mmCIF file of C-alpha atoms and ligand atoms in Angstrom:
data_model
loop_
_atom_site.group_PDB
_atom_site.id
_atom_site.type_symbol
_atom_site.label_atom_id
_atom_site.label_comp_id
_atom_site.label_asym_id
_atom_site.label_seq_id
_atom_site.Cartn_x
_atom_site.Cartn_y
_atom_site.Cartn_z
ATOM 1 C CA MET V 1487 -15.674 -13.964 25.144
ATOM 2 C CA ALA V 1488 -13.077 -13.598 22.401
ATOM 3 C CA LEU V 1489 -11.197 -10.973 20.427
ATOM 4 C CA LEU V 1490 -11.048 -11.264 16.643
ATOM 5 C CA ILE V 1491 -8.274 -9.838 14.486
ATOM 6 C CA CYS V 1492 -9.001 -9.771 10.763
ATOM 7 C CA ALA V 1493 -7.341 -8.063 7.826
ATOM 8 C CA GLY V 1494 -8.405 -9.086 4.354
ATOM 9 C CA ASP V 1495 -5.195 -7.903 2.706
ATOM 10 C CA ARG V 1496 -2.402 -8.774 5.145
ATOM 11 C CA ASP V 1497 -1.080 -11.549 7.338
ATOM 12 C CA THR V 1498 -1.967 -10.776 10.967
ATOM 13 C CA ARG V 1499 -0.511 -13.925 12.577
ATOM 14 C CA ARG V 1500 2.366 -12.022 14.215
ATOM 15 C CA LEU V 1501 -0.041 -9.390 15.524
ATOM 16 C CA ALA V 1502 -2.398 -12.010 16.969
ATOM 17 C CA THR V 1503 0.528 -13.839 18.600
ATOM 18 C CA GLN V 1504 1.794 -10.584 20.076
ATOM 19 C CA VAL V 1505 -1.631 -9.705 21.542
ATOM 20 C CA ALA V 1506 -1.983 -13.229 22.965
ATOM 21 C CA SER V 1507 1.480 -13.079 24.525
ATOM 22 C CA LEU V 1508 0.703 -9.733 26.176
ATOM 23 C CA ALA V 1509 -2.580 -11.074 27.581
ATOM 24 C CA PRO V 1510 -2.644 -14.834 28.140
ATOM 25 C CA ASP V 1511 -6.060 -14.423 29.868
ATOM 26 C CA ILE V 1512 -7.701 -13.341 26.581
ATOM 27 C CA GLU V 1513 -8.858 -15.634 23.789
ATOM 28 C CA VAL V 1514 -7.523 -14.235 20.511
ATOM 29 C CA GLN V 1515 -8.889 -15.466 17.208
ATOM 30 C CA ASN V 1516 -7.047 -14.677 13.999
ATOM 31 C CA TRP V 1517 -9.088 -14.669 10.795
ATOM 32 C CA PRO V 1518 -9.641 -16.887 8.828
ATOM 33 C CA GLU V 1519 -9.197 -19.443 11.649
ATOM 34 C CA LEU V 1520 -12.408 -18.603 13.435
ATOM 35 C CA GLY V 1521 -13.866 -20.475 16.369
ATOM 36 C CA ASP V 1522 -17.477 -19.763 17.246
ATOM 37 C CA PRO V 1523 -18.202 -16.290 15.780
ATOM 38 C CA GLN V 1524 -20.929 -15.752 18.358
ATOM 39 C CA GLN V 1525 -18.292 -15.796 21.122
ATOM 40 C CA ILE V 1526 -16.513 -12.771 19.637
ATOM 41 C CA ASP V 1527 -17.310 -9.601 21.559
ATOM 42 C CA PHE V 1528 -14.668 -7.296 20.009
ATOM 43 C CA ALA V 1529 -13.381 -7.363 16.427
ATOM 44 C CA VAL V 1530 -10.434 -5.409 15.016
ATOM 45 C CA LEU V 1531 -10.930 -5.206 11.281
ATOM 46 C CA TRP V 1532 -9.174 -3.983 8.151
ATOM 47 C CA ARG V 1533 -10.709 -4.605 4.737
ATOM 48 C CA HIS V 1534 -12.650 -7.528 6.196
ATOM 49 C CA PRO V 1535 -14.633 -9.875 3.924
ATOM 50 C CA PRO V 1536 -18.305 -9.070 3.261
ATOM 51 C CA GLY V 1537 -20.708 -10.930 5.536
ATOM 52 C CA LEU V 1538 -18.218 -11.363 8.393
ATOM 53 C CA LEU V 1539 -19.892 -8.779 10.640
ATOM 54 C CA LYS V 1540 -23.269 -10.464 10.258
ATOM 55 C CA SER V 1541 -21.913 -13.714 11.690
ATOM 56 C CA MET V 1542 -20.749 -12.094 14.960
ATOM 57 C CA THR V 1543 -23.915 -11.619 16.941
ATOM 58 C CA GLY V 1544 -22.285 -10.978 20.339
ATOM 59 C CA LEU V 1545 -20.223 -7.919 19.401
ATOM 60 C CA LYS V 1546 -19.936 -5.128 21.974
ATOM 61 C CA ALA V 1547 -17.744 -2.922 19.759
ATOM 62 C CA VAL V 1548 -15.491 -2.993 16.704
ATOM 63 C CA SER V 1549 -12.306 -1.147 15.840
ATOM 64 C CA SER V 1550 -10.506 -0.310 12.640
ATOM 65 C CA MET V 1551 -6.991 -1.762 12.593
ATOM 66 C CA GLY V 1552 -5.819 1.577 11.218
ATOM 67 C CA ALA V 1553 -6.667 5.256 11.566
ATOM 68 C CA GLY V 1554 -9.287 5.393 8.807
ATOM 69 C CA VAL V 1555 -12.733 3.941 9.527
ATOM 70 C CA GLU V 1556 -14.537 4.434 6.217
ATOM 71 C CA HIS V 1557 -14.199 0.724 5.340
ATOM 72 C CA LEU V 1558 -16.073 -0.200 8.539
ATOM 73 C CA LEU V 1559 -18.755 2.474 8.303
ATOM 74 C CA ALA V 1560 -19.486 1.435 4.711
ATOM 75 C CA ASP V 1561 -20.358 -2.143 5.746
ATOM 76 C CA PRO V 1562 -24.169 -2.520 5.565
ATOM 77 C CA ASP V 1563 -23.933 -5.246 8.231
ATOM 78 C CA LEU V 1564 -22.478 -2.882 10.849
ATOM 79 C CA PRO V 1565 -25.164 -2.915 13.567
ATOM 80 C CA THR V 1566 -26.778 0.477 14.238
ATOM 81 C CA GLY V 1567 -25.391 2.045 17.392
ATOM 82 C CA LEU V 1568 -22.437 -0.385 17.737
ATOM 83 C CA PRO V 1569 -19.443 1.622 19.047
ATOM 84 C CA VAL V 1570 -16.659 1.944 16.472
ATOM 85 C CA GLY V 1571 -13.064 2.737 17.443
ATOM 86 C CA ARG V 1572 -9.780 3.085 15.583
ATOM 87 C CA LEU V 1573 -6.058 2.586 16.165
ATOM 88 C CA ALA V 1574 -4.057 5.761 15.731
ATOM 89 C CA GLY V 1575 -1.138 5.778 18.125
ATOM 90 C CA PRO V 1576 1.792 8.158 18.496
ATOM 91 C CA ARG V 1577 4.136 5.937 16.403
ATOM 92 C CA LEU V 1578 1.715 6.000 13.461
ATOM 93 C CA ALA V 1579 1.429 9.778 13.747
ATOM 94 C CA SER V 1580 5.228 10.209 13.915
ATOM 95 C CA ASP V 1581 5.711 7.918 10.906
ATOM 96 C CA MET V 1582 3.222 10.001 8.921
ATOM 97 C CA ALA V 1583 4.931 13.243 9.985
ATOM 98 C CA ALA V 1584 8.307 11.821 8.924
ATOM 99 C CA TYR V 1585 6.961 10.904 5.464
ATOM 100 C CA ILE V 1586 5.435 14.338 4.855
ATOM 101 C CA VAL V 1587 8.499 16.194 6.132
ATOM 102 C CA ALA V 1588 10.748 13.995 3.967
ATOM 103 C CA GLN V 1589 8.694 14.732 0.840
ATOM 104 C CA VAL V 1590 8.538 18.473 1.522
ATOM 105 C CA LEU V 1591 12.227 18.850 2.385
ATOM 106 C CA TRP V 1592 13.414 16.783 -0.566
ATOM 107 C CA HIS V 1593 11.443 19.043 -2.890
ATOM 108 C CA TRP V 1594 11.982 22.402 -1.163
ATOM 109 C CA ARG V 1595 15.737 21.939 -0.738
ATOM 110 C CA GLY V 1596 16.004 20.756 -4.362
ATOM 111 C CA LEU V 1597 17.886 17.605 -3.433
ATOM 112 C CA ASP V 1598 17.128 15.918 -6.763
ATOM 113 C CA ARG V 1599 19.361 18.393 -8.586
ATOM 114 C CA PHE V 1600 22.474 17.540 -6.560
ATOM 115 C CA HIS V 1601 21.974 13.864 -7.225
ATOM 116 C CA GLU V 1602 21.800 14.622 -10.956
ATOM 117 C CA GLN V 1603 24.828 16.955 -10.814
ATOM 118 C CA GLN V 1604 26.890 14.356 -8.983
ATOM 119 C CA ALA V 1605 26.766 12.181 -12.115
ATOM 120 C CA SER V 1606 28.847 14.821 -13.967
ATOM 121 C CA ALA V 1607 30.936 15.890 -10.922
ATOM 122 C CA GLU V 1608 29.303 19.338 -10.925
ATOM 123 C CA TRP V 1609 29.826 21.580 -7.855
ATOM 124 C CA ARG V 1610 26.956 24.088 -7.860
ATOM 125 C CA PRO V 1611 25.859 25.300 -4.416
ATOM 126 C CA TRP V 1612 22.178 26.264 -4.250
ATOM 127 C CA ALA V 1613 19.571 26.885 -1.553
ATOM 128 C CA PRO V 1614 15.950 28.075 -1.867
ATOM 129 C CA ARG V 1615 15.379 31.776 -1.211
ATOM 130 C CA ARG V 1616 11.920 31.499 0.285
ATOM 131 C CA VAL V 1617 10.643 29.642 3.308
ATOM 132 C CA PRO V 1618 7.498 27.716 2.292
ATOM 133 C CA THR V 1619 4.104 27.687 4.017
ATOM 134 C CA ILE V 1620 2.737 24.243 4.803
ATOM 135 C CA GLY V 1621 -1.057 23.903 4.500
ATOM 136 C CA LEU V 1622 -2.645 20.965 6.333
ATOM 137 C CA LEU V 1623 -6.134 19.829 5.338
ATOM 138 C CA GLY V 1624 -7.084 18.103 8.586
ATOM 139 C CA THR V 1625 -5.433 18.839 11.902
ATOM 140 C CA GLY V 1626 -6.416 15.715 13.815
ATOM 141 C CA GLN V 1627 -4.032 13.233 15.346
ATOM 142 C CA LEU V 1628 -1.854 12.934 12.243
ATOM 143 C CA GLY V 1629 -2.117 16.582 11.203
ATOM 144 C CA GLN V 1630 -1.005 17.694 14.656
ATOM 145 C CA ALA V 1631 2.085 15.487 14.551
ATOM 146 C CA ALA V 1632 2.945 16.882 11.119
ATOM 147 C CA ALA V 1633 2.395 20.449 12.355
ATOM 148 C CA ARG V 1634 4.759 19.903 15.290
ATOM 149 C CA ALA V 1635 7.425 18.462 12.996
ATOM 150 C CA PHE V 1636 7.302 21.474 10.635
ATOM 151 C CA GLN V 1637 7.192 23.929 13.531
ATOM 152 C CA ALA V 1638 10.376 22.326 14.880
ATOM 153 C CA LEU V 1639 11.987 23.337 11.559
ATOM 154 C CA ASP V 1640 10.614 26.871 11.905
ATOM 155 C CA LEU V 1641 8.379 26.504 8.860
ATOM 156 C CA PRO V 1642 5.009 28.326 8.972
ATOM 157 C CA VAL V 1643 2.002 26.005 9.166
ATOM 158 C CA ALA V 1644 -1.639 26.772 8.349
ATOM 159 C CA GLY V 1645 -4.533 24.349 8.749
ATOM 160 C CA TRP V 1646 -8.144 23.602 7.860
ATOM 161 C CA SER V 1647 -10.527 21.636 10.029
ATOM 162 C CA ARG V 1648 -14.276 21.215 10.481
ATOM 163 C CA SER V 1649 -14.324 23.016 13.831
ATOM 164 C CA GLY V 1650 -11.657 25.566 12.927
ATOM 165 C CA LEU V 1651 -9.677 24.332 15.937
ATOM 166 C CA GLY V 1652 -6.076 23.262 15.562
ATOM 167 C CA PRO V 1653 -2.741 23.081 17.338
ATOM 168 C CA ASP V 1654 -1.041 26.122 18.889
ATOM 169 C CA GLY V 1655 0.826 28.271 16.421
ATOM 170 C CA VAL V 1656 -1.093 26.981 13.385
ATOM 171 C CA ALA V 1657 -3.104 29.602 11.450
ATOM 172 C CA MET V 1658 -6.491 27.865 11.272
ATOM 173 C CA HIS V 1659 -9.281 28.068 8.702
ATOM 174 C CA SER V 1660 -12.639 26.342 8.326
ATOM 175 C CA GLY V 1661 -15.585 26.158 5.947
ATOM 176 C CA PRO V 1662 -15.564 26.541 2.141
ATOM 177 C CA ALA V 1663 -14.040 30.045 2.232
ATOM 178 C CA GLY V 1664 -11.330 28.875 4.628
ATOM 179 C CA LEU V 1665 -10.504 26.006 2.285
ATOM 180 C CA GLN V 1666 -9.985 28.403 -0.616
ATOM 181 C CA THR V 1667 -7.835 30.665 1.557
ATOM 182 C CA LEU V 1668 -5.655 27.809 2.729
ATOM 183 C CA ALA V 1669 -5.237 26.522 -0.831
ATOM 184 C CA SER V 1670 -4.152 29.979 -1.978
ATOM 185 C CA GLU V 1671 -1.603 30.377 0.847
ATOM 186 C CA ALA V 1672 0.070 26.976 0.866
ATOM 187 C CA ASP V 1673 3.259 26.092 -0.976
ATOM 188 C CA TYR V 1674 2.707 22.486 0.091
ATOM 189 C CA LEU V 1675 -0.931 21.460 0.494
ATOM 190 C CA VAL V 1676 -1.242 18.196 2.402
ATOM 191 C CA CYS V 1677 -4.482 16.190 2.603
ATOM 192 C CA LEU V 1678 -4.749 14.457 5.975
ATOM 193 C CA LEU V 1679 -8.530 14.267 6.082
ATOM 194 C CA PRO V 1680 -10.694 11.269 6.857
ATOM 195 C CA LEU V 1681 -12.859 10.057 3.979
ATOM 196 C CA THR V 1682 -16.443 11.145 4.659
ATOM 197 C CA ALA V 1683 -19.424 12.287 2.615
ATOM 198 C CA ASP V 1684 -18.169 15.875 3.083
ATOM 199 C CA THR V 1685 -14.551 15.261 2.064
ATOM 200 C CA ARG V 1686 -14.942 12.844 -0.867
ATOM 201 C CA GLY V 1687 -13.632 14.463 -4.066
ATOM 202 C CA ILE V 1688 -12.472 17.603 -2.217
ATOM 203 C CA LEU V 1689 -9.187 17.753 -4.158
ATOM 204 C CA ASP V 1690 -10.773 18.916 -7.396
ATOM 205 C CA HIS V 1691 -10.387 21.573 -10.088
ATOM 206 C CA ASN V 1692 -12.066 24.232 -7.884
ATOM 207 C CA LEU V 1693 -9.399 23.740 -5.266
ATOM 208 C CA PHE V 1694 -6.545 23.435 -7.766
ATOM 209 C CA GLU V 1695 -7.521 26.778 -9.348
ATOM 210 C CA GLN V 1696 -6.930 28.473 -5.998
ATOM 211 C CA MET V 1697 -3.451 27.024 -5.559
ATOM 212 C CA LYS V 1698 -0.280 29.027 -6.144
ATOM 213 C CA PRO V 1699 1.480 28.279 -9.401
ATOM 214 C CA ASP V 1700 3.937 25.425 -8.809
ATOM 215 C CA ALA V 1701 2.593 24.621 -5.346
ATOM 216 C CA VAL V 1702 2.826 20.936 -4.412
ATOM 217 C CA LEU V 1703 -0.140 18.734 -3.562
ATOM 218 C CA ILE V 1704 0.483 15.818 -1.200
ATOM 219 C CA ASN V 1705 -2.351 13.329 -0.715
ATOM 220 C CA VAL V 1706 -1.894 10.887 2.154
ATOM 221 C CA GLY V 1707 -5.589 10.785 3.168
ATOM 222 C CA ARG V 1708 -7.529 8.538 0.820
ATOM 223 C CA GLY V 1709 -7.565 8.121 -2.947
ATOM 224 C CA GLN V 1710 -11.225 9.132 -3.053
ATOM 225 C CA HIS V 1711 -10.351 12.604 -1.744
ATOM 226 C CA LEU V 1712 -8.894 13.285 -5.167
ATOM 227 C CA THR V 1713 -11.116 13.817 -8.187
ATOM 228 C CA GLU V 1714 -8.679 11.884 -10.356
ATOM 229 C CA ALA V 1715 -9.935 13.213 -13.704
ATOM 230 C CA ASP V 1716 -9.142 16.794 -12.596
ATOM 231 C CA LEU V 1717 -5.508 16.212 -11.677
ATOM 232 C CA ILE V 1718 -3.654 15.833 -14.973
ATOM 233 C CA PRO V 1719 -5.298 18.913 -16.611
ATOM 234 C CA ALA V 1720 -4.473 20.896 -13.447
ATOM 235 C CA LEU V 1721 -0.827 19.771 -13.462
ATOM 236 C CA GLU V 1722 -0.577 20.715 -17.117
ATOM 237 C CA ALA V 1723 -1.900 24.186 -16.230
ATOM 238 C CA GLY V 1724 0.734 24.416 -13.447
ATOM 239 C CA ARG V 1725 -1.561 24.411 -10.401
ATOM 240 C CA PRO V 1726 -0.436 22.301 -8.671
ATOM 241 C CA GLY V 1727 3.065 22.056 -10.088
ATOM 242 C CA LEU V 1728 3.613 18.575 -8.662
ATOM 243 C CA ALA V 1729 1.450 15.932 -7.001
ATOM 244 C CA ILE V 1730 2.825 13.454 -4.489
ATOM 245 C CA LEU V 1731 0.289 10.673 -4.042
ATOM 246 C CA ASP V 1732 0.351 7.844 -1.513
ATOM 247 C CA VAL V 1733 -3.290 6.771 -1.846
ATOM 248 C CA PHE V 1734 -5.472 6.000 -4.868
ATOM 249 C CA ASP V 1735 -9.055 5.343 -5.811
ATOM 250 C CA GLN V 1736 -8.045 1.831 -6.858
ATOM 251 C CA GLU V 1737 -5.217 0.151 -4.942
ATOM 252 C CA PRO V 1738 -2.838 -1.198 -6.079
ATOM 253 C CA LEU V 1739 -2.807 1.510 -8.749
ATOM 254 C CA PRO V 1740 -3.447 -0.412 -12.013
ATOM 255 C CA ALA V 1741 -0.379 -0.855 -14.239
ATOM 256 C CA GLY V 1742 -1.820 1.152 -17.149
ATOM 257 C CA HIS V 1743 -2.996 4.093 -15.050
ATOM 258 C CA PRO V 1744 -1.821 7.452 -16.508
ATOM 259 C CA PHE V 1745 -0.511 8.587 -13.098
ATOM 260 C CA TRP V 1746 2.377 6.080 -13.246
ATOM 261 C CA ALA V 1747 4.112 7.735 -16.184
ATOM 262 C CA HIS V 1748 3.290 11.401 -15.539
ATOM 263 C CA SER V 1749 6.395 13.522 -15.008
ATOM 264 C CA LYS V 1750 4.639 15.725 -12.429
ATOM 265 C CA ILE V 1751 3.318 12.896 -10.283
ATOM 266 C CA ARG V 1752 5.316 11.044 -7.616
ATOM 267 C CA ILE V 1753 3.816 7.815 -6.350
ATOM 268 C CA THR V 1754 4.286 5.820 -3.163
ATOM 269 C CA PRO V 1755 2.236 2.649 -2.556
ATOM 270 C CA HIS V 1756 0.031 3.561 0.454
ATOM 271 C CA CYS V 1757 2.878 3.324 2.933
ATOM 272 C CA SER V 1758 3.240 6.833 4.351
ATOM 273 C CA ALA V 1759 2.255 5.426 7.754
ATOM 274 C CA ILE V 1760 1.717 1.724 8.334
ATOM 275 C CA THR V 1761 0.287 0.463 11.612
ATOM 276 C CA ARG V 1762 3.185 -1.303 13.348
ATOM 277 C CA THR V 1763 2.618 -4.654 15.036
ATOM 278 C CA GLU V 1764 4.029 -3.641 18.434
ATOM 279 C CA GLU V 1765 1.976 -0.446 18.697
ATOM 280 C CA ALA V 1766 -1.145 -2.118 17.291
ATOM 281 C CA ALA V 1767 -0.925 -5.009 19.793
ATOM 282 C CA GLU V 1768 -0.816 -2.628 22.750
ATOM 283 C CA LEU V 1769 -3.626 -0.447 21.410
ATOM 284 C CA ILE V 1770 -5.834 -3.457 20.602
ATOM 285 C CA LEU V 1771 -5.411 -4.778 24.093
ATOM 286 C CA ALA V 1772 -6.053 -1.403 25.723
ATOM 287 C CA SER V 1773 -9.137 -0.968 23.563
ATOM 288 C CA TYR V 1774 -10.465 -4.462 24.345
ATOM 289 C CA ARG V 1775 -9.939 -3.968 28.073
ATOM 290 C CA ARG V 1776 -11.979 -0.762 27.865
ATOM 291 C CA VAL V 1777 -14.780 -2.585 26.039
ATOM 292 C CA LEU V 1778 -14.758 -5.388 28.637
ATOM 293 C CA ALA V 1779 -15.063 -2.705 31.342
ATOM 294 C CA GLY V 1780 -18.145 -1.253 29.610
ATOM 295 C CA GLN V 1781 -16.315 1.744 28.113
ATOM 296 C CA PRO V 1782 -16.129 2.823 24.460
ATOM 297 C CA PRO V 1783 -13.216 1.452 22.389
ATOM 298 C CA LEU V 1784 -10.087 3.583 21.941
ATOM 299 C CA GLY V 1785 -10.484 6.353 19.386
ATOM 300 C CA GLN V 1786 -14.280 6.086 19.289
ATOM 301 C CA VAL V 1787 -15.605 7.747 16.146
ATOM 302 C CA ASP V 1788 -18.769 9.749 15.658
ATOM 303 C CA ARG V 1789 -20.690 7.534 13.247
ATOM 304 C CA GLU V 1790 -22.810 10.465 12.060
ATOM 305 C CA LEU V 1791 -19.772 12.579 11.160
ATOM 306 C CA GLY V 1792 -17.932 9.547 9.760
ATOM 307 C CA TYR V 1793 -14.652 10.031 11.649
HETATM 308 P P1 NDP Y 2919 -8.564 12.576 12.940
HETATM 309 O O1 NDP Y 2919 -9.951 12.043 13.023
HETATM 310 O O2 NDP Y 2919 -7.745 12.636 14.203
HETATM 311 O O3 NDP Y 2919 -8.578 14.048 12.322
HETATM 312 C C1 NDP Y 2919 -9.373 14.378 11.239
HETATM 313 C C2 NDP Y 2919 -9.196 15.850 10.917
HETATM 314 O O4 NDP Y 2919 -9.945 16.150 9.733
HETATM 315 C C3 NDP Y 2919 -9.725 16.789 12.016
HETATM 316 O O5 NDP Y 2919 -8.914 17.928 12.101
HETATM 317 C C4 NDP Y 2919 -11.106 17.164 11.498
HETATM 318 O O6 NDP Y 2919 -11.607 18.425 11.961
HETATM 319 C C5 NDP Y 2919 -10.822 17.243 10.004
HETATM 320 N N1 NDP Y 2919 -12.072 17.115 9.228
HETATM 321 C C6 NDP Y 2919 -12.917 16.054 9.165
HETATM 322 N N2 NDP Y 2919 -13.954 16.338 8.363
HETATM 323 C C7 NDP Y 2919 -13.760 17.606 7.923
HETATM 324 C C8 NDP Y 2919 -14.495 18.480 7.068
HETATM 325 N N3 NDP Y 2919 -15.656 18.108 6.516
HETATM 326 N N4 NDP Y 2919 -13.999 19.706 6.844
HETATM 327 C C9 NDP Y 2919 -12.837 20.099 7.397
HETATM 328 N N5 NDP Y 2919 -12.078 19.321 8.219
HETATM 329 C C10 NDP Y 2919 -12.551 18.087 8.475
HETATM 330 O O7 NDP Y 2919 -7.819 11.692 11.830
HETATM 331 P P2 NDP Y 2919 -6.268 11.318 11.737
HETATM 332 O O8 NDP Y 2919 -5.471 12.562 11.746
HETATM 333 O O9 NDP Y 2919 -5.921 10.269 12.731
HETATM 334 O O10 NDP Y 2919 -6.220 10.584 10.302
HETATM 335 C C11 NDP Y 2919 -6.642 11.250 9.123
HETATM 336 C C12 NDP Y 2919 -6.725 10.290 7.952
HETATM 337 O O11 NDP Y 2919 -5.435 9.930 7.488
HETATM 338 C C13 NDP Y 2919 -7.371 8.930 8.221
HETATM 339 O O12 NDP Y 2919 -8.774 9.013 8.290
HETATM 340 C C14 NDP Y 2919 -6.894 8.110 7.047
HETATM 341 O O13 NDP Y 2919 -7.796 8.235 5.969
HETATM 342 C C15 NDP Y 2919 -5.562 8.763 6.672
HETATM 343 N N6 NDP Y 2919 -4.434 7.873 6.927
HETATM 344 C C16 NDP Y 2919 -3.644 7.509 5.866
HETATM 345 C C17 NDP Y 2919 -2.566 6.680 6.051
HETATM 346 C C18 NDP Y 2919 -1.678 6.313 4.911
HETATM 347 O O14 NDP Y 2919 -0.840 5.409 5.041
HETATM 348 N N7 NDP Y 2919 -1.769 6.983 3.778
HETATM 349 C C19 NDP Y 2919 -2.214 6.153 7.381
HETATM 350 C C20 NDP Y 2919 -3.094 6.592 8.417
HETATM 351 C C21 NDP Y 2919 -4.168 7.428 8.181
HETATM 352 P P3 NDP Y 2919 -11.882 18.688 13.538
HETATM 353 O O15 NDP Y 2919 -10.514 18.822 14.151
HETATM 354 O O16 NDP Y 2919 -12.629 19.950 13.587
HETATM 355 O O17 NDP Y 2919 -12.643 17.479 14.025
HETATM 356 C C1 OXD Y 2920 -4.859 3.878 7.973
HETATM 357 C C2 OXD Y 2920 -4.082 3.559 6.771
HETATM 358 O O1 OXD Y 2920 -5.964 4.416 7.876
HETATM 359 O O2 OXD Y 2920 -3.072 2.840 6.877
HETATM 360 O O3 OXD Y 2920 -4.356 3.593 9.089
HETATM 361 O O4 OXD Y 2920 -4.424 4.021 5.688
#
């Protein structure tokens, strides 16, 4: 019996050491230093190399090292029926809420202008007249944390989910008509959806046409939610007025990509919420202990729905 930790794009040695120190009774393997792959009964994966899953014939479950699971579900070697979990703890959700609130408040309160005016010692008090409506596409674990953060600031929040269910006090919508309604109501439209067959390309010209002039689009879901070719024409037409993007179809965003230089696009490098070692270690261990006890991993996803 052994637990594997593998991320193709980051160094997980500290995470593996942390898990091992929390549970000396558990054998922890840290990719690429693998022992016998057939001994591994639980694997925590993030952008793992192709073929790795095929070599682990004793798996009881797998988990994404992050909140998104599309990278795991897309692996053709993922055995049918194998339980798939994910790591989405309260710290990750709070970090995401902090990022979204920071972006919205910086823009809404016009903080850029004071920074510019400071350069010429200008003293020009200003505050926005209107209170904005925040529209959340996706009101799952991360969307709920964001909703709570905006509600604490007394800002109205509306949401869109598959079931139409959402947190208390959030005006909820669902279905294609609900999506159009939310887009037309929101001053800040935030994509916090998982990437699935139903949500791929959802941020497209049809949606942009429904947005209020000068509304702000924030995409922290996945790059493939955005139909990239539709964005620049939409920004030039003023709907949305600004796009704040943390995720991209190709990451890192290639140096010559037109998004880098566009005056109405703000870019952050997929860091709105990064799984922290301490939280991940505890969640991995809790998930593995569940699997050893014959239970599903933490955050088990519905493989049919894709999230
Ligand atoms: P959850 O699974 O907890 O929530 C997903 C939400 O999306 C739910 O409200 C769900 O509806 C809704 N949803 C799913 N499919 C549809 C659909 N077809 N139509 C309408 N609503 C839909 O996910 P999390 O909140 O934990 O995470 C969301 C995503 O955020 C992740 O999958 C990941 O891609 C991204 N992420 C990005 C990070 C970054 O650094 N940029 C960091 C972490 C996550 P319902 O409530 O009805 O089920
Ligand atoms: C995640 C991410 O899904 O970091 O956790 O994108």
